[in-house]
Short mmCIF file of C-alpha atoms in Angstrom, two decimals:
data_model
loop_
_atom_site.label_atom_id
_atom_site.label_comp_id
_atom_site.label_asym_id
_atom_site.label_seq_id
_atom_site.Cartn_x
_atom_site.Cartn_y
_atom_site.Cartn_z
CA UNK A 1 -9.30 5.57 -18.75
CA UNK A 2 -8.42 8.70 -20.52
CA UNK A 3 -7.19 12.21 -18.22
CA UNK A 4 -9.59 14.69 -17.15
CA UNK A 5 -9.45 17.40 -19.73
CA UNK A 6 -9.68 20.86 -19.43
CA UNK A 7 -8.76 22.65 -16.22
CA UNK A 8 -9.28 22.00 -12.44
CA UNK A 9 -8.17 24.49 -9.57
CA UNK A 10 -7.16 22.94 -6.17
CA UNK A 11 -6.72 24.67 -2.85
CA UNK A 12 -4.79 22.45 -0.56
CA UNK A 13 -4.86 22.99 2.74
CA UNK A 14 -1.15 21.19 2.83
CA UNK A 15 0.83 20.12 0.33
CA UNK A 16 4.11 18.48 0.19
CA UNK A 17 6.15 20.73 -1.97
CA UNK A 18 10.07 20.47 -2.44
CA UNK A 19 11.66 21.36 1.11
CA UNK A 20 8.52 19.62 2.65
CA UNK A 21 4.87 20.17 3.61
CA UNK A 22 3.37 23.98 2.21
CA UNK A 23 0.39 25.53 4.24
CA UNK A 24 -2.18 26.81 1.56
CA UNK A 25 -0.89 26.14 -1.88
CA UNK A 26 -3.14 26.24 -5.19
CA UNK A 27 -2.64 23.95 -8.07
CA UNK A 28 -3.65 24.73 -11.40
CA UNK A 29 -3.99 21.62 -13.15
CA UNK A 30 -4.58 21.26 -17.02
CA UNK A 31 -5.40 18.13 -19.09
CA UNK A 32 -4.43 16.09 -16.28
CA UNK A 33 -0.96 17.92 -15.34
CA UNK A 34 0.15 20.28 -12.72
CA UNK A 35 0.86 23.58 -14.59
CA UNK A 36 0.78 26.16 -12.10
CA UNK A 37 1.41 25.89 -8.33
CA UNK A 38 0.92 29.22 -5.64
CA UNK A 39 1.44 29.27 -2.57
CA UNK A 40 0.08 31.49 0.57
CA UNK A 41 -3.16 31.30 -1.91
CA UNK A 42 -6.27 32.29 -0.23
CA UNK A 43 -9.26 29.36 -0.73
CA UNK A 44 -10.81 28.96 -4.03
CA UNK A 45 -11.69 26.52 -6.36
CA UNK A 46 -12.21 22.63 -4.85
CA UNK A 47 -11.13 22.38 -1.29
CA UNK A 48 -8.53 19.63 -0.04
CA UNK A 49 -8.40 19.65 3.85
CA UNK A 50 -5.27 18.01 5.15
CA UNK A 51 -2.29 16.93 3.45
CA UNK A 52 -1.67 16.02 -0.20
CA UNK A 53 1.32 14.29 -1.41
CA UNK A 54 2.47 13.01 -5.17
CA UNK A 55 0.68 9.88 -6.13
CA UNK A 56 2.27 6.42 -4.13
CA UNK A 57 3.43 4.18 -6.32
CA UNK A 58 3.85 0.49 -6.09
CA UNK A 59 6.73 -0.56 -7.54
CA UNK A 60 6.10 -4.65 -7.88
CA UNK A 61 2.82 -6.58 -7.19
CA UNK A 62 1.83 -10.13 -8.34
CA UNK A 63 -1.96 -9.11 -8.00
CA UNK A 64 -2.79 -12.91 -7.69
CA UNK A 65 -0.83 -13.30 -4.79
CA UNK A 66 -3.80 -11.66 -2.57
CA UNK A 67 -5.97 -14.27 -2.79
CA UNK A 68 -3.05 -15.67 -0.14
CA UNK A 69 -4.03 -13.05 2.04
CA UNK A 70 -5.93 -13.95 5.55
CA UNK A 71 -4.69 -17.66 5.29
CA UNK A 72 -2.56 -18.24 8.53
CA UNK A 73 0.85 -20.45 7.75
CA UNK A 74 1.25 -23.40 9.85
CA UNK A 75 4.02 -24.38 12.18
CA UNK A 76 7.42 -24.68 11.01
CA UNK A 77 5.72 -22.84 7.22
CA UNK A 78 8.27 -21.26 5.11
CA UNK A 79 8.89 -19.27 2.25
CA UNK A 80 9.04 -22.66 0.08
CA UNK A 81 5.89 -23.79 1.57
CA UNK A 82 3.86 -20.42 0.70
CA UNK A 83 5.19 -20.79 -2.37
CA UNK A 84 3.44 -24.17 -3.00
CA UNK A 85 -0.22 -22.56 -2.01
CA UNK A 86 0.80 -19.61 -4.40
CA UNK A 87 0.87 -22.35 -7.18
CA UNK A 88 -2.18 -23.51 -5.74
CA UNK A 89 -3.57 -20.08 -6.75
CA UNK A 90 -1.81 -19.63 -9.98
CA UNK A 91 -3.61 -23.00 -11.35
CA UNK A 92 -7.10 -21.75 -10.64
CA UNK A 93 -6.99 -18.50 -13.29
CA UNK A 94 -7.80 -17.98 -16.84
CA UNK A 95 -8.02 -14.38 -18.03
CA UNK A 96 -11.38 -13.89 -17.43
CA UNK A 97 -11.11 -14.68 -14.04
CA UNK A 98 -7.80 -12.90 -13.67
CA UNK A 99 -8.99 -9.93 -14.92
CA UNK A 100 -11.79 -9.95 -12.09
CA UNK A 101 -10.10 -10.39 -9.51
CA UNK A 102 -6.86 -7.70 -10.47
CA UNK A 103 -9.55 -5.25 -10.78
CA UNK A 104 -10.71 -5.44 -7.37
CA UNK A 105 -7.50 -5.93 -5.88
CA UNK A 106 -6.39 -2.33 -7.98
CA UNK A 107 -9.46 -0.90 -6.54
CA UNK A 108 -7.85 -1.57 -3.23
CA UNK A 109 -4.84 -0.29 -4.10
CA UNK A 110 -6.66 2.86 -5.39
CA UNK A 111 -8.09 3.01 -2.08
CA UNK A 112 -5.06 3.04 -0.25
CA UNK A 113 -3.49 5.54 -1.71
CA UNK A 114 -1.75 3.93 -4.84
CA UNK A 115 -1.97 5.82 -8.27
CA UNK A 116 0.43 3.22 -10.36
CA UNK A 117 0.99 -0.27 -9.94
CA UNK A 118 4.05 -1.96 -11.61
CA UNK A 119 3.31 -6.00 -12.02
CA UNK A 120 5.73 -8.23 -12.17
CA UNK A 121 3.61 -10.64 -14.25
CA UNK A 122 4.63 -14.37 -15.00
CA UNK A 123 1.44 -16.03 -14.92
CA UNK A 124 0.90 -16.29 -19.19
CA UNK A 125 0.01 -19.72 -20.37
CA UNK A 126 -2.93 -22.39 -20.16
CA UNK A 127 -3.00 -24.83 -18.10
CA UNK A 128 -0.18 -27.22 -18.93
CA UNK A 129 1.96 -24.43 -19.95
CA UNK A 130 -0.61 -24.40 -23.51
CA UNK A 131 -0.43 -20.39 -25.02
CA UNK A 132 -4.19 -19.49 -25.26
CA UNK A 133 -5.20 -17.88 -28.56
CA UNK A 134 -4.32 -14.71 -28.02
CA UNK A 135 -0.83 -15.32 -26.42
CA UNK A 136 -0.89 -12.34 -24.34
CA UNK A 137 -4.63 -12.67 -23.05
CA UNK A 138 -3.26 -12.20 -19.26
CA UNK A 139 -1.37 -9.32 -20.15
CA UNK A 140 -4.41 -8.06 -21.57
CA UNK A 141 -6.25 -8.95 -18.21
CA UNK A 142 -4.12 -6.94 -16.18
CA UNK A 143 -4.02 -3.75 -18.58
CA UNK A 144 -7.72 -3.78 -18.87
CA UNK A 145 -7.86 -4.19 -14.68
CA UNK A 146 -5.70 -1.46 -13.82
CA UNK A 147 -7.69 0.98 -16.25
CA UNK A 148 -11.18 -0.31 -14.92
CA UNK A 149 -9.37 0.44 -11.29
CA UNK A 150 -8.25 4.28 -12.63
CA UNK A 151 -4.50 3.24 -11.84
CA UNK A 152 -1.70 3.65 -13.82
CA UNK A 153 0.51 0.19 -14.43
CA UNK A 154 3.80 -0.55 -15.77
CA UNK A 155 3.25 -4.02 -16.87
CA UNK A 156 6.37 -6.66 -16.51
CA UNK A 157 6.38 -9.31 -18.86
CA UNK A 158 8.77 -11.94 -16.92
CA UNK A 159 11.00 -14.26 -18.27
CA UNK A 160 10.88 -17.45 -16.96
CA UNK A 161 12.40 -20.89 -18.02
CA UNK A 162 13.45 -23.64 -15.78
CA UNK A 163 12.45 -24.22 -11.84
CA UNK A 164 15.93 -24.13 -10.50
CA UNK A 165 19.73 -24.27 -11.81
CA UNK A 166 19.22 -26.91 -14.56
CA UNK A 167 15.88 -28.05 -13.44
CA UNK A 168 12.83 -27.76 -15.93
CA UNK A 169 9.52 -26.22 -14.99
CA UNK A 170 7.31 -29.02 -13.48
CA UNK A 171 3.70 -28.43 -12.54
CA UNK A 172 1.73 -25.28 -12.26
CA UNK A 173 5.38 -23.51 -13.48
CA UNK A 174 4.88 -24.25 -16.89
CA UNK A 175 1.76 -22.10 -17.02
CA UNK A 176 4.52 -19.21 -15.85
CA UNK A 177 7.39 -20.59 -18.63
CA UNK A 178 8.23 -20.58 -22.57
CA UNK A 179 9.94 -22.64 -24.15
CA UNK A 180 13.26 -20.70 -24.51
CA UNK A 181 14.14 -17.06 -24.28
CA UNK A 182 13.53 -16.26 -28.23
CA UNK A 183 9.82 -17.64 -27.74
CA UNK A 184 9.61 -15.67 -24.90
CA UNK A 185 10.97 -12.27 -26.67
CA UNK A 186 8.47 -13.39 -29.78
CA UNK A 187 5.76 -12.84 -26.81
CA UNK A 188 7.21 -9.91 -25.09
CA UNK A 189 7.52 -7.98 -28.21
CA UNK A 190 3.50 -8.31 -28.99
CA UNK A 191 3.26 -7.30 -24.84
CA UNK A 192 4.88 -4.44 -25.79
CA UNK A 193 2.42 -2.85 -28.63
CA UNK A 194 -0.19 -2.36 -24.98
CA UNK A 195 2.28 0.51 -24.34
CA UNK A 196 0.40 3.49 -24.72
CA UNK A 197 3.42 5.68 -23.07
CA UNK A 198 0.92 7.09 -20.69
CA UNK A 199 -1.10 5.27 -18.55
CA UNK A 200 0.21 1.80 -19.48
CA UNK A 201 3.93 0.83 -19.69
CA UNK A 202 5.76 -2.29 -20.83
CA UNK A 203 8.79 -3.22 -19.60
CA UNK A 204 10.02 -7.00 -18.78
CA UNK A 205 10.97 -8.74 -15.27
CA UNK A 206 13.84 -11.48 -14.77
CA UNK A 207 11.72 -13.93 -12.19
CA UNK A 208 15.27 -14.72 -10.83
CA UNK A 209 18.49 -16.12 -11.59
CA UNK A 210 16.91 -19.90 -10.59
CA UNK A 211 13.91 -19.39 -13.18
CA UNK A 212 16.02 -17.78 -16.49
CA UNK A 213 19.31 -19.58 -16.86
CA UNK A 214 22.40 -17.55 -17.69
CA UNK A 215 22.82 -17.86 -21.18
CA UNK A 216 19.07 -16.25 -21.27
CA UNK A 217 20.04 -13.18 -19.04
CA UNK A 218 21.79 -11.47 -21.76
CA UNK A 219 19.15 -11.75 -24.42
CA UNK A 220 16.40 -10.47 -21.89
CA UNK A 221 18.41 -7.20 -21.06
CA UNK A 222 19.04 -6.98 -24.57
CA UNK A 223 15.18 -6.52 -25.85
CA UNK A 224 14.88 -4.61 -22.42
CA UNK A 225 16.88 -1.42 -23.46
CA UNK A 226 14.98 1.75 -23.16
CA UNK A 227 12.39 -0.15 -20.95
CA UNK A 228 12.36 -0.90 -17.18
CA UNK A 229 13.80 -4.02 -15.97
CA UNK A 230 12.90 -6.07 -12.81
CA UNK A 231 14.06 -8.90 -10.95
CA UNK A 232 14.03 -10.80 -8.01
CA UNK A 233 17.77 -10.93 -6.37
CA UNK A 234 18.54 -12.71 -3.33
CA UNK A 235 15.16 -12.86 -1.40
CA UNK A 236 16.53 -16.42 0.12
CA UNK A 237 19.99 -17.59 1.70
CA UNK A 238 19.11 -20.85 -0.33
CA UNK A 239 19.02 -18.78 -3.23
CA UNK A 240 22.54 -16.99 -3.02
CA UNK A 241 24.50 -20.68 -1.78
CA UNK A 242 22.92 -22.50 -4.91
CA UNK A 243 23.75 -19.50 -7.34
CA UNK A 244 27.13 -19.75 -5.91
CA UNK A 245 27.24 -23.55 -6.14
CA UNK A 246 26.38 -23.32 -10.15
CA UNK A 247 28.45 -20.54 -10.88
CA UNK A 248 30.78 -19.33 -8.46
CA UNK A 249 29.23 -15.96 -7.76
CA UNK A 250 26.18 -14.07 -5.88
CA UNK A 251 23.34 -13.39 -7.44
CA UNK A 252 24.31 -10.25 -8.11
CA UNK A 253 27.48 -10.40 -9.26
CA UNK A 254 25.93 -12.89 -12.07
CA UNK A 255 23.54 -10.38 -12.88
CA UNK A 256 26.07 -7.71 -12.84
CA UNK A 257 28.64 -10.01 -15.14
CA UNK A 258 25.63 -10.79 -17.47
CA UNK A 259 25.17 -7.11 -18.24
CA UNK A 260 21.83 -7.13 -16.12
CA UNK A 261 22.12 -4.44 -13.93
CA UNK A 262 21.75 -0.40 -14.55
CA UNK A 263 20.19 2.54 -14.09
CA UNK A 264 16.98 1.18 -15.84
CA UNK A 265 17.40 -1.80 -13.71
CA UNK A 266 15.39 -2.62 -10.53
CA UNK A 267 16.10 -5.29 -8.09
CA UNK A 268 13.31 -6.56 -5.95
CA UNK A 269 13.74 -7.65 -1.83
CA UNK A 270 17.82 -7.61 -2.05
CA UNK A 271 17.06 -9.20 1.29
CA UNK A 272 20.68 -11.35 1.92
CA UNK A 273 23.45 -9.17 0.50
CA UNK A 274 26.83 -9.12 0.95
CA UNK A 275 29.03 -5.62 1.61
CA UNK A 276 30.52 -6.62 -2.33
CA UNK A 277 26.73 -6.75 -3.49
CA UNK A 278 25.71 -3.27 -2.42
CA UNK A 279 28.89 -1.99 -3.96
CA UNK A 280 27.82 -3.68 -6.87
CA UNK A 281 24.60 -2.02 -6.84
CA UNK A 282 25.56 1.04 -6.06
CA UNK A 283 28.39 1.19 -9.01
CA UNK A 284 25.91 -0.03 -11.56
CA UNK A 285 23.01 2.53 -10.68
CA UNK A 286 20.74 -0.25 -9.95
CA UNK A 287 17.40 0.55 -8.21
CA UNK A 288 16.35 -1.73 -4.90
CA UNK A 289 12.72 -2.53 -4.68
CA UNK A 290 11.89 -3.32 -1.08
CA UNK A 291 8.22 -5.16 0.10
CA UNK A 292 8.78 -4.65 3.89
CA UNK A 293 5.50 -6.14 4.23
CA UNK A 294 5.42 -9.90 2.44
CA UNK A 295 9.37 -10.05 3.11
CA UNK A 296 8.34 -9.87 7.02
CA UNK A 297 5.04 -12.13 6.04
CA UNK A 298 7.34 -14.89 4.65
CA UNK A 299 10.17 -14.51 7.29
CA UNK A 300 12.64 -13.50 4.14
CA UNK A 301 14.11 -11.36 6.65
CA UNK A 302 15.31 -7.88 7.34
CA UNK A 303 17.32 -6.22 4.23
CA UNK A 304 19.96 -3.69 4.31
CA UNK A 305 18.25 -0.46 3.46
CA UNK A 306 20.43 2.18 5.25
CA UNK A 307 23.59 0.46 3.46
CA UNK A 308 22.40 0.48 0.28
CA UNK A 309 21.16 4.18 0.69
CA UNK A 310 24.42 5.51 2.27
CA UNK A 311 26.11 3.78 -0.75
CA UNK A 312 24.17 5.66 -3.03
CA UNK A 313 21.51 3.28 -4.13
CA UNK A 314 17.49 4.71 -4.83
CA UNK A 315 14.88 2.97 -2.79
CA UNK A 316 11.21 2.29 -3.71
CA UNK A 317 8.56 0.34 -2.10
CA UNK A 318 6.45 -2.45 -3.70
CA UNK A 319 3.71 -4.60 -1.25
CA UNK A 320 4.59 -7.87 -3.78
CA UNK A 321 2.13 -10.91 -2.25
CA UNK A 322 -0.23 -7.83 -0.63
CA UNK A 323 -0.18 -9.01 2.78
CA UNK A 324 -1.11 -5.79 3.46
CA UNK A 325 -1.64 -2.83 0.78
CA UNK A 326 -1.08 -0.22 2.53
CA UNK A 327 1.47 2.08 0.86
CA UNK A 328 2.23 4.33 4.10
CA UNK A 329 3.03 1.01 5.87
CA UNK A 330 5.14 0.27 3.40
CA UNK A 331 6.95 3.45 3.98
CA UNK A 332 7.15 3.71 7.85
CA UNK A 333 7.92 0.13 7.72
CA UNK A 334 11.62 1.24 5.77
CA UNK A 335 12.27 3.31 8.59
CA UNK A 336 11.55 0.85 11.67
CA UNK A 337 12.96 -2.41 10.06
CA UNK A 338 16.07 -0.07 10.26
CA UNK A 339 15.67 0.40 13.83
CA UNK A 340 14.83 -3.01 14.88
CA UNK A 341 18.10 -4.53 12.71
CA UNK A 342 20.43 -1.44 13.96
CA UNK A 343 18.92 0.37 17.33
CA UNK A 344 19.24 3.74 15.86
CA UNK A 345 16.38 6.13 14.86
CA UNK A 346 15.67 8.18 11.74
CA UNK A 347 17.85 6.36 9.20
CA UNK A 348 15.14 7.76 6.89
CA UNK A 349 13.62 10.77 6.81
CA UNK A 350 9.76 11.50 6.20
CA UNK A 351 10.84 12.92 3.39
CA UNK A 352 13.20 10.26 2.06
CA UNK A 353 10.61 7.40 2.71
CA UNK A 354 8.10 9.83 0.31
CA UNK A 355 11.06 9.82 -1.97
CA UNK A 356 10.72 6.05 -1.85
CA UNK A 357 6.90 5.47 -2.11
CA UNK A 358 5.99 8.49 -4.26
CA UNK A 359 6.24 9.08 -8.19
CA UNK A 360 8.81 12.24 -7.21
CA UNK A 361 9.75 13.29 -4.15
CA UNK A 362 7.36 16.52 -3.80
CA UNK A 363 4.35 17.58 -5.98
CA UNK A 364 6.12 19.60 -8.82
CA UNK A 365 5.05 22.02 -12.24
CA UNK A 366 5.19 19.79 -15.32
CA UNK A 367 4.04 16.33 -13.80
CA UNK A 368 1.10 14.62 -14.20
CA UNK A 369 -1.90 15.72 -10.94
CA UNK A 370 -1.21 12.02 -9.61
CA UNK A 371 -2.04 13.34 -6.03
CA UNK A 372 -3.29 11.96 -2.73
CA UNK A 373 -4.82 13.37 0.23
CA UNK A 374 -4.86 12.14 3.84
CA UNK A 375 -7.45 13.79 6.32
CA UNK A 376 -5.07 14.79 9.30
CA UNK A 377 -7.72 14.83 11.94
CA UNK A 378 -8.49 11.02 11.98
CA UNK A 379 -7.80 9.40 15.71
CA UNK A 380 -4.47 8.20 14.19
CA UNK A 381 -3.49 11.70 12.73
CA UNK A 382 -4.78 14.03 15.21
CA UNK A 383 -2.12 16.03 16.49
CA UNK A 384 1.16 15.24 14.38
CA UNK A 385 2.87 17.73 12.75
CA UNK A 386 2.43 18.22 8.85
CA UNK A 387 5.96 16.38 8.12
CA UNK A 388 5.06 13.68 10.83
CA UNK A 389 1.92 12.56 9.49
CA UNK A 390 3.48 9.71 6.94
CA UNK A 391 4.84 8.35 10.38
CA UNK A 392 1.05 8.40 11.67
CA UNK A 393 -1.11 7.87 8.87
CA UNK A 394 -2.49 4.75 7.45
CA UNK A 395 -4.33 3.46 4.40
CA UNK A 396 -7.95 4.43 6.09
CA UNK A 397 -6.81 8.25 6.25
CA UNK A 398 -6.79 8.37 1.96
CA UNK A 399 -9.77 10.68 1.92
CA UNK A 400 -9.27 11.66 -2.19
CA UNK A 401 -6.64 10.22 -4.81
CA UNK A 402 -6.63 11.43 -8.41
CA UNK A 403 -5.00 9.94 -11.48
CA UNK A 404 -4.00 12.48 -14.08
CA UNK A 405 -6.75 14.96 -12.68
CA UNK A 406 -9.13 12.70 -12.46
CA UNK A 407 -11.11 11.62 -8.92
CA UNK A 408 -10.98 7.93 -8.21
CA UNK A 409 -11.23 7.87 -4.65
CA UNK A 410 -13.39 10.76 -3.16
CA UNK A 411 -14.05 10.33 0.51
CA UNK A 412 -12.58 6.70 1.12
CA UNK A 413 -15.11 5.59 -1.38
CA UNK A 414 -14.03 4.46 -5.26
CA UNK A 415 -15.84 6.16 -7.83
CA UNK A 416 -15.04 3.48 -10.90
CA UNK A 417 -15.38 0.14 -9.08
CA UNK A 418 -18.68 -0.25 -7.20
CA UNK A 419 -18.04 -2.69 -4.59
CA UNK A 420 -14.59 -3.81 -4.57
CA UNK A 421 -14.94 -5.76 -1.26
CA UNK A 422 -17.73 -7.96 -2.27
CA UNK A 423 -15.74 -8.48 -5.92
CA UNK A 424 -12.58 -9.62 -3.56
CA UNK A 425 -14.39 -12.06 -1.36
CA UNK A 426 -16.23 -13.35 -4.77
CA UNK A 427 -12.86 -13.77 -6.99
CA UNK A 428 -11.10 -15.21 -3.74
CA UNK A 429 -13.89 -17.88 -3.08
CA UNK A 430 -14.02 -18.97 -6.74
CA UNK A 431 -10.15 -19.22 -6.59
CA UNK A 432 -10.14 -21.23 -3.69
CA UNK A 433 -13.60 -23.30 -4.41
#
C-alpha cells in the first residue's frame, strides 16, 4: 500500500488540535503528510463533518486470538483454560490461512478506527514446531494482511523458548518456540529486512519471563536496540509467585536486572504490580500497554493505571485477544476501570486517554495524515460537547479513516477489503471446522 501522492485539502468541521478540539480547521496534506494546518478556515476542498482525531493505534494484538471471540467460557473458566482453546486455534493455521483471516480481522480494525496495528507475533513454525521453507512465512502473512487491510503494523517477532520456569515447550507451543535464543535471533534478523521504515516496522516481543528463560533476556534486548521491545509482565498472580519462586524477584525487577526495560521498552497488561514495580517502571522509562478489554474478558483483573501515570509512566492501549476492537472502548474503558477500582472520577482526561490511544496526542504539521473521523450526530453522540465525544462515541461512529492520505474507510464502509464480515465468519469456521 503505497501513500496517496500529491496533495489533498481537508476542511474539518472539528479537529483535535493541541489544547483540544478546533472548530473549522483546514489541513493541507502532501504525499501523505500534514504540511499545513489553518484554522477559522472557511469550507473548501473535501468536507469532514464532525470530529477528526490522529489515527488510533493499537499497540499489541495477536490477530489469531479473534477467532476466540463470541465463544462463552464455562463455569469456573480461567485465564489458563482460555489459554488451552487459544492453542486450539494456534494449531489450525498455516500462512495461507493466517494471512486470510489477519486481513479481515485488520479490516475490522480499519473499521473501527485503527490506522496501525502492532502484533505481538509468536505463532512461526509448522506443526510440530518444523520451520516451513521460508522461515518467516507468518511474518510474511501478517505484513502482507495489514497492507491488504490499508493499516500500518509494527510487527513483533517474539521470543519464545520453554512453557514455564525450566519446563520445555510441549504441544501446540513448539509451533510458537526455537530452539534457543541464537536460532531465534538467526530468524529475527531475516524478520527484520520486511522493515520498510514506513508502513511496516520490525521490532521483537519477550512472550514473558515463563516462555524466554533468563539467560535469553539479555541477548533479546541486545539485537532489540534501536527497535521497539514488547513483553508481557505480570498479567497473572501465578505468574509473579512462580517468578519469585525461581528467582527471588518480580517480574519486573528480573526484567529490570536483565537490562530489559527502557524507554524503547513496552510492557503489556502490568495487571498485578507492586508499589516497587511502578517505581521500577517509572525510573526505567518503560512504556505500559494496557488491553482493558481481554484483561476484563479473562478476569486478569483491574491494573494500576492512575499509579503508574502519576509516577510518570506513558500509557497506550492495545485490544490483545480482540474481545472487542473497538479502540474508543479501549480508551473510555482506562478511565472507568479507574473509577470502579478507586471511586473517584476523571483520573484521565479526554485528552490524556487520546494521548493513550492515538499516534500523538493532537493532529500536528510534519506527521503523517493518519486521521479519523467520528460523525457527532449518531444517537450515541448527539449532544456531547466536542471534548466529550471520546467519552460517547463508539466504533460504529468511524464515518472516514485515512492512512497516510489515503481513504480506507469512507462512510463506515472499507474501500480495500470487500466484505470483511463474510471473510471473518469464513476464516473462523475453517479454524474451528
Amino acid at each position: 500500500m503505497s501513500l496517496t501522492p500529491g496533495s489533498t485539502t481537508l476542511w474539518c468541521e472539528q479537529a483535535w488540535l493541541p489544547g483540544g478540539p478546533v472548530a473549522g480547521v483546514l489541513l493541507e496534506i502532501t504525499d501523505g503528510a500534514i504540511t499545513s494546518i489553518t484554522t477559522g478556515a472557511d469550507r473548501s476542498g473535501t468536507v469532514l463533518p464532525g470530529l477528526t482525531v490522529p489515527g488510533l493505534v493499537n499497540r499489541h494484538s495477536h490477530a489469531f486470538h479473534r477467532a476466540l471471540r463470541g465463544r462463552p467460557a464455562r463455569a469456573a473458566d480461567s485465564f489458563w483454560s482460555w489459554r488451552e482453546g487459544m492453542y486450539r486455534v494456534a494449531g489450525a493455521l498455516d500462512p495461507d490461512a493466517y494471512r486470510r483471516l489477519a486481513t479481515a480481522v485488520y479490516a475490522e480494525m480499519a473499521l473501527a478506527g485503527h490506522t496501525a496495528v502492532t502484533e505481538f507475533h509468536y505463532l512461526h513454525h509448522a506443526p510440530g514446531g518444523r520451520p516451513y521453507a521460508d522461515p518467516i512465512a507468518m511474518d510474511r502473512a501478517l505484513v502482507e494482511a495489514a497492507d491488504a487491510a490499508g493499516l500500518r503494523i509494527t510487527l513483533l517477532d517474539t521470543c519464545y523458548l520453554a512453557a514455564g520456569f525450566d519446563r520445555p515447550p510441549e504441544g501446540v507451543q513448539q509451533r510458537f518456540a526455537d530452539a534457543d535464543v541464537d536460532a531465534w535471533a538467526e530468524r529475527a534478523t531475516l524478520v527484520a529486512k520486511l522493515d520498510d521504515g514506513d508502513r511496516t516496522r520490525v521490532g521483537a516481543a519477550i512472550h514473558s519471563v515463563r516462555a524466554v528463560p533468563r539467560a535469553a533476556l539479555g541477548t533479546v534486548a541486545r539485537w532489540t536496540r534501536g527497535r521497539p521491545l514488547h513483553v508481557h509482565l505480570s498479567e497473572q498472580p501465578a505468574e509473579n509467585a512462580a517468578c519469585l519462586a525461581a528467582h527471588g524477584l518480580s517480574p519486573t525487577g528480573l526484567l529490570d536486572a536483565e537490562g530489559v526495560l527502557g524507554p524503547a521498552t513496552t510492557a503489556v497488561h502490568a495487571t498485578h504490580l507492586t508499589s516497587g514495580d511502578v517505581e521500577t517502571l517509572a525510573r526505567s522509562g518503560t512504556r505500559v500497554c494496557f488491553c482493558p478489554t481481554t484483561e476484563r474478558d479473562l478476569g486478569d483483573g483491574i491494573g494500576p493505571a492512575g499509579a503508574l501515570a502519576v509516577a510518570g509512566v506513558r500509557l497506550c492501549l492495545g485490544s490483545d485477544s480482540h474481545a472487542v476492537i473497538d479502540p474508543l472502548e479501549e480508551m473510555r474503558a482506562l478511565e472507568m476501570h479507574e473509577r470502579l477500582a478507586h471511586g473517584v472520577r476523571e483520573r484521565f482526561t479526554p485528552a490524556d486517554l487520546l494521548a493513550a490511544g492515538a499516534d500523538g496526542d493532537a493532529i500536528v504539521v510534519g506527521t503523517p495524515a493518519d486521521l479519523v473521523t467520528l460523525d457527532t450526530e449518531t444517537i450515541r453522540t448527539a449532544g456531547a460537547r466536542p471534548d466529550g465525544v471520546l467519552l460517547a462515541a463508539a466504533s460504529a461512529d468511524v464515518r472516514e479513516v485515512r492512512v497516510g492520505g489515503r481513504v480506507v474507510v469512507r462512510d463506515g464502509e472499507h474501500q480495500l477489503v470487500e466484505r470483511p464480515a463474510a471473510d471473518l465468519a469464513r476464516e473462523i469456521a475453517a479454524v474451528h471446522a
